[in-house]
């Protein structure tokens, strides 16, 4: 007897499954890959380095409830992510901050810009680049043009195939200009990576007597959606179904394909102890890739060989590569709304997560959302 079916074993699916199972429901989790953890999946390489197969995932949150919840399933390695951008031969702290300004402008100009920034904004304020560009002070304008051209324009062209103005403003606002000297990528109260890796943490989340896990299974191999009813292996299923995969695929693309952005992940082992000065270095203006991550710097592991990852943005091609990011434009949002509206004709179906809700969830946001959705049940 199954009370609830969860499709997908990433954060949305795993946390929902655990919560429902702990509330006494029998839960079936269906996952099409041969592993849990979704895009957080990681593994230990032959060199002992923990590798994030789908790109770097650095956990950060201000939400004590989320941190405490996940801490039931993992210990954490303390880790505060720092990123540098390779700009005109120098490695500049990103988000661009008051010290970054000093590295790229002569000190008299940097003094003036800093004074102006502190006149218009508060110390430690985060100002999105597209906001900074609206300021008509000529020094601020010069800074905004510099940051726009050197940090955002070409990176965004590579990452999204668009100009910064064409994509939803919340995307570039993720990496604001920082009016202060904190050079961390995130300022959240809690930051870290699971000591034994994300995959182990997900295995612990799903390790519950009320949870059955079906790997290597596409939802449609066992379920069918027809005329407002959901069928499981041919029989009508009235329990709750939480779907965390691609919503356009779920409904056979009836309102058209939703665009996604993909990445080619190029891993290499380098025969040296250290490759670069930060865990992640962004290359906005050089090369085809957007950034290089050196994984041993995240868990501070010792090894003679180091492993790096170059991320090459690519168009998503169905059946060929992986959908990493929804493409956040007004037009795509309107297509998504049609799917979301249609999903309501299935009264026992919920859509949850980055792909199902076509949203740029951070890891902590989707954990929070999954916890609050299951509290409502
Ligand atoms: N971005 C940029 N230059 C950078 C870093 C980020 O233009 O050096 C822009 C780019 O559009 C990117 C967005 O800011 O997609 C969000 O960056 P973030 O690092 O949060 O992306 P993620 O790690 O989620 O891929």
Short mmCIF file of C-alpha atoms and ligand atoms in Angstrom, two decimals:
data_model
loop_
_atom_site.label_atom_id
_atom_site.label_comp_id
_atom_site.label_asym_id
_atom_site.label_seq_id
_atom_site.Cartn_x
_atom_site.Cartn_y
_atom_site.Cartn_z
CA UNK A 1 0.00 0.00 0.00
CA UNK A 2 1.43 3.38 -1.03
CA UNK A 3 0.01 6.64 0.31
CA UNK A 4 2.09 9.07 -1.70
CA UNK A 5 4.28 9.09 -4.80
CA UNK A 6 7.20 11.48 -5.09
CA UNK A 7 8.88 11.91 -8.45
CA UNK A 8 12.55 12.87 -8.18
CA UNK A 9 15.11 12.40 -5.40
CA UNK A 10 16.69 15.86 -5.37
CA UNK A 11 16.09 18.31 -2.52
CA UNK A 12 12.38 18.86 -3.28
CA UNK A 13 11.62 15.14 -3.55
CA UNK A 14 13.84 13.86 -0.76
CA UNK A 15 12.75 16.40 1.86
CA UNK A 16 9.06 15.97 0.97
CA UNK A 17 9.41 12.18 1.11
CA UNK A 18 11.12 12.30 4.50
CA UNK A 19 8.53 14.64 5.99
CA UNK A 20 5.56 12.59 4.74
CA UNK A 21 7.23 9.34 5.83
CA UNK A 22 7.90 10.76 9.29
CA UNK A 23 4.24 11.74 9.49
CA UNK A 24 3.40 8.04 9.01
CA UNK A 25 2.66 7.85 5.28
CA UNK A 26 4.07 5.10 3.07
CA UNK A 27 5.98 6.90 0.35
CA UNK A 28 7.31 5.72 -3.00
CA UNK A 29 10.12 7.81 -4.50
CA UNK A 30 10.63 7.35 -8.26
CA UNK A 31 13.94 8.60 -9.64
CA UNK A 32 15.01 8.30 -13.25
CA UNK A 33 18.75 8.42 -12.58
CA UNK A 34 20.74 5.63 -10.98
CA UNK A 35 21.46 7.83 -7.98
CA UNK A 36 19.76 10.10 -5.44
CA UNK A 37 20.61 13.77 -4.70
CA UNK A 38 19.55 15.25 -8.06
CA UNK A 39 22.03 17.85 -9.25
CA UNK A 40 23.68 17.87 -5.80
CA UNK A 41 25.06 14.39 -6.54
CA UNK A 42 28.70 14.05 -5.55
CA UNK A 43 31.22 11.21 -5.27
CA UNK A 44 34.73 10.62 -4.02
CA UNK A 45 37.28 10.29 -6.81
CA UNK A 46 40.21 7.86 -6.85
CA UNK A 47 42.31 10.73 -5.48
CA UNK A 48 40.00 11.08 -2.48
CA UNK A 49 38.53 14.38 -3.68
CA UNK A 50 34.77 14.96 -3.36
CA UNK A 51 33.54 15.92 -6.84
CA UNK A 52 30.21 17.63 -7.54
CA UNK A 53 29.19 15.91 -10.77
CA UNK A 54 26.68 18.59 -11.80
CA UNK A 55 28.73 21.62 -10.81
CA UNK A 56 29.71 23.28 -7.52
CA UNK A 57 27.08 23.33 -4.77
CA UNK A 58 27.93 25.44 -1.73
CA UNK A 59 25.31 25.36 0.97
CA UNK A 60 24.36 28.66 2.59
CA UNK A 61 21.31 29.86 4.47
CA UNK A 62 20.06 32.40 6.97
CA UNK A 63 17.24 30.07 7.93
CA UNK A 64 17.94 28.35 11.25
CA UNK A 65 15.10 25.86 10.71
CA UNK A 66 16.55 24.71 7.38
CA UNK A 67 20.06 24.40 8.81
CA UNK A 68 18.83 22.44 11.84
CA UNK A 69 16.67 20.19 9.69
CA UNK A 70 19.54 19.21 7.38
CA UNK A 71 21.90 18.89 10.33
CA UNK A 72 19.86 15.85 11.41
CA UNK A 73 21.25 14.09 8.33
CA UNK A 74 24.80 15.38 8.05
CA UNK A 75 27.69 16.99 9.80
CA UNK A 76 29.15 20.01 8.05
CA UNK A 77 32.60 21.06 6.97
CA UNK A 78 32.86 24.75 7.72
CA UNK A 79 33.33 26.41 4.35
CA UNK A 80 32.84 30.02 3.26
CA UNK A 81 32.84 30.25 -0.52
CA UNK A 82 35.06 32.86 -2.18
CA UNK A 83 35.15 33.56 -5.89
CA UNK A 84 37.58 35.54 -7.99
CA UNK A 85 37.08 36.82 -11.50
CA UNK A 86 39.95 36.89 -13.96
CA UNK A 87 39.81 40.46 -15.31
CA UNK A 88 42.54 41.92 -17.51
CA UNK A 89 45.21 39.67 -16.00
CA UNK A 90 44.19 40.13 -12.35
CA UNK A 91 42.14 37.96 -9.99
CA UNK A 92 39.45 40.27 -8.58
CA UNK A 93 37.12 39.37 -5.65
CA UNK A 94 33.52 38.73 -6.74
CA UNK A 95 30.96 40.05 -5.79
CA UNK A 96 32.74 43.21 -6.81
CA UNK A 97 33.40 45.03 -3.50
CA UNK A 98 35.27 48.08 -2.19
CA UNK A 99 38.58 46.20 -2.35
CA UNK A 100 37.89 45.07 -5.92
CA UNK A 101 37.51 48.76 -6.84
CA UNK A 102 40.98 49.47 -5.40
CA UNK A 103 42.46 46.69 -7.53
CA UNK A 104 41.21 48.06 -10.83
CA UNK A 105 41.17 51.87 -10.42
CA UNK A 106 44.02 54.24 -9.43
CA UNK A 107 43.79 54.99 -5.71
CA UNK A 108 42.65 58.61 -6.08
CA UNK A 109 39.77 57.49 -8.33
CA UNK A 110 38.98 54.56 -6.03
CA UNK A 111 38.81 56.97 -3.03
CA UNK A 112 36.31 59.13 -4.88
CA UNK A 113 34.16 56.19 -5.99
CA UNK A 114 34.15 54.75 -2.47
CA UNK A 115 33.04 58.08 -0.96
CA UNK A 116 30.29 58.39 -3.54
CA UNK A 117 29.10 54.81 -2.96
CA UNK A 118 28.90 55.45 0.77
CA UNK A 119 26.96 58.64 0.10
CA UNK A 120 24.32 56.93 -2.04
CA UNK A 121 24.20 53.49 -0.40
CA UNK A 122 24.61 51.98 3.05
CA UNK A 123 27.75 50.19 4.19
CA UNK A 124 27.37 46.45 3.45
CA UNK A 125 24.45 47.07 1.09
CA UNK A 126 24.10 44.82 -1.96
CA UNK A 127 23.35 46.77 -5.11
CA UNK A 128 22.37 44.85 -8.26
CA UNK A 129 24.37 45.96 -11.29
CA UNK A 130 21.27 47.01 -13.22
CA UNK A 131 20.31 49.25 -10.24
CA UNK A 132 23.79 50.73 -10.03
CA UNK A 133 23.59 51.60 -13.71
CA UNK A 134 20.55 53.80 -13.04
CA UNK A 135 22.54 56.11 -10.75
CA UNK A 136 23.40 59.24 -12.75
CA UNK A 137 26.38 60.36 -10.66
CA UNK A 138 29.30 60.32 -13.10
CA UNK A 139 31.72 58.42 -10.83
CA UNK A 140 29.14 55.80 -9.94
CA UNK A 141 28.25 55.60 -13.60
CA UNK A 142 31.86 54.97 -14.55
CA UNK A 143 32.04 52.17 -11.96
CA UNK A 144 28.73 50.68 -13.12
CA UNK A 145 29.86 50.69 -16.74
CA UNK A 146 33.13 49.02 -15.77
CA UNK A 147 31.47 46.27 -13.72
CA UNK A 148 28.77 45.78 -16.34
CA UNK A 149 31.27 45.43 -19.18
CA UNK A 150 33.94 43.44 -17.37
CA UNK A 151 31.93 41.18 -15.07
CA UNK A 152 28.38 40.80 -16.37
CA UNK A 153 28.08 41.38 -20.09
CA UNK A 154 30.20 38.57 -21.50
CA UNK A 155 29.59 36.09 -18.67
CA UNK A 156 25.84 36.49 -19.11
CA UNK A 157 26.19 36.18 -22.89
CA UNK A 158 28.03 32.88 -22.39
CA UNK A 159 25.81 31.59 -19.60
CA UNK A 160 22.41 32.53 -21.04
CA UNK A 161 23.03 33.60 -24.63
CA UNK A 162 21.50 36.98 -23.65
CA UNK A 163 22.33 40.48 -22.49
CA UNK A 164 21.88 41.19 -18.75
CA UNK A 165 18.75 43.31 -19.46
CA UNK A 166 17.07 40.48 -21.34
CA UNK A 167 17.06 38.02 -18.47
CA UNK A 168 14.93 38.47 -15.34
CA UNK A 169 16.67 41.05 -13.15
CA UNK A 170 16.72 38.66 -10.18
CA UNK A 171 19.34 36.55 -12.01
CA UNK A 172 22.13 39.15 -12.17
CA UNK A 173 21.00 40.48 -8.76
CA UNK A 174 22.27 37.17 -7.31
CA UNK A 175 25.79 38.58 -7.65
CA UNK A 176 25.42 42.23 -6.63
CA UNK A 177 28.02 44.96 -6.18
CA UNK A 178 28.86 44.84 -2.48
CA UNK A 179 29.34 48.14 -0.67
CA UNK A 180 31.75 46.75 1.90
CA UNK A 181 34.88 44.65 2.34
CA UNK A 182 33.36 41.21 2.96
CA UNK A 183 34.82 39.17 0.11
CA UNK A 184 32.69 36.06 0.56
CA UNK A 185 30.34 34.98 -2.23
CA UNK A 186 27.49 34.62 0.28
CA UNK A 187 27.00 36.48 3.54
CA UNK A 188 24.60 34.01 5.14
CA UNK A 189 24.80 33.04 8.79
CA UNK A 190 25.17 29.32 8.08
CA UNK A 191 27.56 28.09 5.37
CA UNK A 192 29.18 24.73 4.76
CA UNK A 193 29.30 21.49 2.81
CA UNK A 194 28.16 18.08 4.08
CA UNK A 195 31.25 16.42 5.58
CA UNK A 196 30.67 13.09 3.81
CA UNK A 197 29.18 14.72 0.73
CA UNK A 198 25.70 15.61 -0.47
CA UNK A 199 24.94 12.11 -1.74
CA UNK A 200 25.46 10.63 1.73
CA UNK A 201 23.26 13.35 3.22
CA UNK A 202 20.48 12.50 0.73
CA UNK A 203 20.85 8.78 1.45
CA UNK A 204 20.37 9.59 5.14
CA UNK A 205 17.31 11.75 4.40
CA UNK A 206 15.74 8.92 2.42
CA UNK A 207 16.75 6.19 4.86
CA UNK A 208 13.32 5.72 6.46
CA UNK A 209 11.28 2.54 6.89
CA UNK A 210 8.27 4.25 5.24
CA UNK A 211 10.22 5.21 2.10
CA UNK A 212 10.67 2.89 -0.88
CA UNK A 213 13.08 4.13 -3.51
CA UNK A 214 12.82 3.15 -7.18
CA UNK A 215 15.93 4.22 -9.10
CA UNK A 216 16.45 4.03 -12.89
CA UNK A 217 12.74 4.55 -13.43
CA UNK A 218 11.06 7.16 -15.53
CA UNK A 219 7.79 8.36 -13.97
CA UNK A 220 5.93 7.48 -17.14
CA UNK A 221 7.09 3.85 -17.02
CA UNK A 222 4.88 3.34 -13.97
CA UNK A 223 2.39 6.22 -13.94
CA UNK A 224 -0.04 7.72 -16.40
CA UNK A 225 -1.95 11.01 -16.28
CA UNK A 226 -5.34 10.94 -18.02
CA UNK A 227 -8.37 13.23 -17.82
CA UNK A 228 -7.58 14.62 -14.39
CA UNK A 229 -6.73 11.22 -12.89
CA UNK A 230 -3.35 9.67 -12.06
CA UNK A 231 -2.79 5.94 -12.60
CA UNK A 232 -0.03 3.89 -10.95
CA UNK A 233 0.75 0.62 -12.73
CA UNK A 234 -2.66 0.74 -14.38
CA UNK A 235 -4.66 1.45 -11.19
CA UNK A 236 -6.18 4.81 -10.25
CA UNK A 237 -4.05 6.44 -7.56
CA UNK A 238 -5.77 8.89 -5.20
CA UNK A 239 -2.85 9.64 -2.91
CA UNK A 240 -0.72 12.75 -3.15
CA UNK A 241 1.71 12.87 -6.08
CA UNK A 242 4.56 15.38 -5.86
CA UNK A 243 6.33 15.86 -9.18
CA UNK A 244 9.74 17.56 -9.21
CA UNK A 245 10.81 16.99 -12.83
CA UNK A 246 10.31 19.05 -15.98
CA UNK A 247 6.72 20.18 -16.17
CA UNK A 248 6.59 20.48 -19.98
CA UNK A 249 7.71 16.86 -20.31
CA UNK A 250 5.10 15.74 -17.75
CA UNK A 251 2.33 17.12 -19.96
CA UNK A 252 3.86 15.95 -23.26
CA UNK A 253 4.81 19.51 -24.26
CA UNK A 254 1.16 20.40 -24.90
CA UNK A 255 1.86 24.15 -24.50
CA UNK A 256 5.25 23.95 -26.20
CA UNK A 257 8.75 23.22 -24.91
CA UNK A 258 10.03 25.33 -22.04
CA UNK A 259 13.59 26.48 -22.75
CA UNK A 260 16.35 25.40 -20.40
CA UNK A 261 20.03 26.17 -20.34
CA UNK A 262 22.52 23.35 -20.22
CA UNK A 263 26.21 23.04 -19.39
CA UNK A 264 28.98 20.80 -20.64
CA UNK A 265 30.97 19.75 -17.61
CA UNK A 266 34.64 19.27 -18.46
CA UNK A 267 36.57 17.65 -15.61
CA UNK A 268 40.35 17.26 -15.62
CA UNK A 269 42.88 15.84 -13.20
CA UNK A 270 45.94 18.06 -12.95
CA UNK A 271 49.20 16.67 -11.71
CA UNK A 272 49.89 19.39 -9.16
CA UNK A 273 48.83 20.04 -5.61
CA UNK A 274 47.02 23.30 -6.22
CA UNK A 275 45.65 24.76 -9.44
CA UNK A 276 44.25 28.20 -8.56
CA UNK A 277 44.02 30.61 -5.64
CA UNK A 278 40.27 30.30 -5.00
CA UNK A 279 37.84 27.37 -5.12
CA UNK A 280 36.11 29.07 -8.05
CA UNK A 281 37.55 31.48 -10.59
CA UNK A 282 35.15 33.13 -13.05
CA UNK A 283 36.32 33.95 -16.58
CA UNK A 284 33.78 36.47 -17.87
CA UNK A 285 35.80 37.67 -20.85
CA UNK A 286 38.14 34.83 -21.81
CA UNK A 287 37.57 31.31 -23.07
CA UNK A 288 34.32 29.46 -23.77
CA UNK A 289 33.81 28.35 -20.19
CA UNK A 290 32.33 30.60 -17.52
CA UNK A 291 34.25 29.35 -14.51
CA UNK A 292 36.73 26.83 -13.14
CA UNK A 293 36.12 25.13 -9.81
CA UNK A 294 38.86 23.27 -7.96
CA UNK A 295 37.06 20.81 -5.71
CA UNK A 296 39.75 19.97 -3.16
CA UNK A 297 39.60 23.59 -1.97
CA UNK A 298 35.98 23.13 -0.89
CA UNK A 299 36.55 20.25 1.54
CA UNK A 300 40.19 21.28 2.10
CA UNK A 301 41.38 17.81 1.15
CA UNK A 302 45.03 16.87 0.75
CA UNK A 303 46.15 15.12 -2.43
CA UNK A 304 49.02 15.29 -4.87
CA UNK A 305 46.64 15.56 -7.82
CA UNK A 306 43.88 18.13 -8.07
CA UNK A 307 40.60 17.95 -10.02
CA UNK A 308 39.12 20.94 -11.78
CA UNK A 309 35.85 21.55 -13.58
CA UNK A 310 35.31 23.92 -16.48
CA UNK A 311 31.63 24.77 -17.09
CA UNK A 312 30.76 25.37 -20.74
CA UNK A 313 27.25 26.78 -21.23
CA UNK A 314 25.24 25.17 -23.99
CA UNK A 315 21.72 25.12 -25.36
CA UNK A 316 19.54 22.41 -23.89
CA UNK A 317 18.71 19.74 -26.46
CA UNK A 318 16.05 17.29 -25.36
CA UNK A 319 17.33 13.75 -25.01
CA UNK A 320 20.93 14.83 -25.54
CA UNK A 321 22.02 16.87 -22.52
CA UNK A 322 20.89 17.92 -19.04
CA UNK A 323 18.48 20.78 -18.26
CA UNK A 324 20.30 22.78 -15.59
CA UNK A 325 18.57 26.14 -15.49
CA UNK A 326 15.13 27.38 -16.55
CA UNK A 327 15.58 30.44 -18.79
CA UNK A 328 14.03 33.32 -16.90
CA UNK A 329 12.24 35.59 -19.35
CA UNK A 330 8.69 37.00 -19.27
CA UNK A 331 7.71 35.01 -22.33
CA UNK A 332 8.87 31.69 -20.87
CA UNK A 333 7.12 32.49 -17.61
CA UNK A 334 3.86 32.87 -19.54
CA UNK A 335 4.28 29.42 -21.10
CA UNK A 336 5.03 28.03 -17.65
CA UNK A 337 1.84 29.61 -16.22
CA UNK A 338 -0.21 27.61 -18.76
CA UNK A 339 1.36 24.38 -17.50
CA UNK A 340 0.86 25.38 -13.86
CA UNK A 341 -2.79 26.18 -14.53
CA UNK A 342 -3.32 22.89 -16.36
CA UNK A 343 -1.65 20.95 -13.52
CA UNK A 344 -4.48 22.11 -11.25
CA UNK A 345 -6.90 19.87 -13.18
CA UNK A 346 -5.15 17.00 -11.38
CA UNK A 347 -6.35 17.61 -7.84
CA UNK A 348 -3.84 15.24 -6.17
CA UNK A 349 -0.80 16.53 -8.10
CA UNK A 350 1.71 19.13 -6.79
CA UNK A 351 4.62 20.65 -8.67
CA UNK A 352 7.71 21.37 -6.59
CA UNK A 353 11.29 22.39 -7.31
CA UNK A 354 13.49 24.12 -9.86
CA UNK A 355 12.30 22.20 -12.92
CA UNK A 356 8.66 21.67 -11.95
CA UNK A 357 8.12 25.28 -10.87
CA UNK A 358 10.50 26.76 -13.44
CA UNK A 359 12.23 28.79 -10.72
CA UNK A 360 15.81 29.66 -9.71
CA UNK A 361 15.65 28.04 -6.29
CA UNK A 362 18.73 28.07 -4.12
CA UNK A 363 19.19 24.86 -2.14
CA UNK A 364 18.01 26.38 1.14
CA UNK A 365 14.95 27.92 -0.53
CA UNK A 366 13.76 24.62 -1.89
CA UNK A 367 14.33 22.90 1.45
CA UNK A 368 12.31 25.67 3.14
CA UNK A 369 9.56 25.42 0.52
CA UNK A 370 9.41 21.61 0.83
CA UNK A 371 9.23 21.83 4.63
CA UNK A 372 6.46 24.40 4.55
CA UNK A 373 4.46 22.58 1.83
CA UNK A 374 4.57 19.33 3.82
CA UNK A 375 3.55 21.18 7.00
CA UNK A 376 0.39 22.29 5.18
CA UNK A 377 -0.55 18.66 4.37
N1 LIG B 1 27.17 36.67 -13.33
C1 LIG B 1 28.03 37.35 -14.19
N2 LIG B 1 29.38 37.35 -13.93
C2 LIG B 1 29.92 36.71 -12.86
C3 LIG B 1 29.06 36.01 -11.99
C4 LIG B 1 27.69 35.99 -12.26
O1 LIG B 1 27.57 37.91 -15.17
O2 LIG B 1 31.15 36.73 -12.69
C5 LIG B 1 25.73 36.70 -13.63
C6 LIG B 1 25.36 35.63 -14.67
O3 LIG B 1 24.27 36.11 -15.43
C7 LIG B 1 24.96 34.47 -13.79
C8 LIG B 1 24.23 35.18 -12.64
O4 LIG B 1 24.99 36.38 -12.44
O5 LIG B 1 24.13 33.55 -14.47
C9 LIG B 1 24.11 34.39 -11.36
O6 LIG B 1 25.40 33.92 -10.97
P1 LIG B 1 25.56 32.72 -9.90
O7 LIG B 1 27.00 32.60 -9.58
O8 LIG B 1 24.60 32.92 -8.79
O9 LIG B 1 25.09 31.47 -10.80
P2 LIG B 1 24.99 29.90 -10.47
O10 LIG B 1 26.08 29.56 -9.49
O11 LIG B 1 23.59 29.66 -9.95
O12 LIG B 1 25.22 29.30 -11.83
#
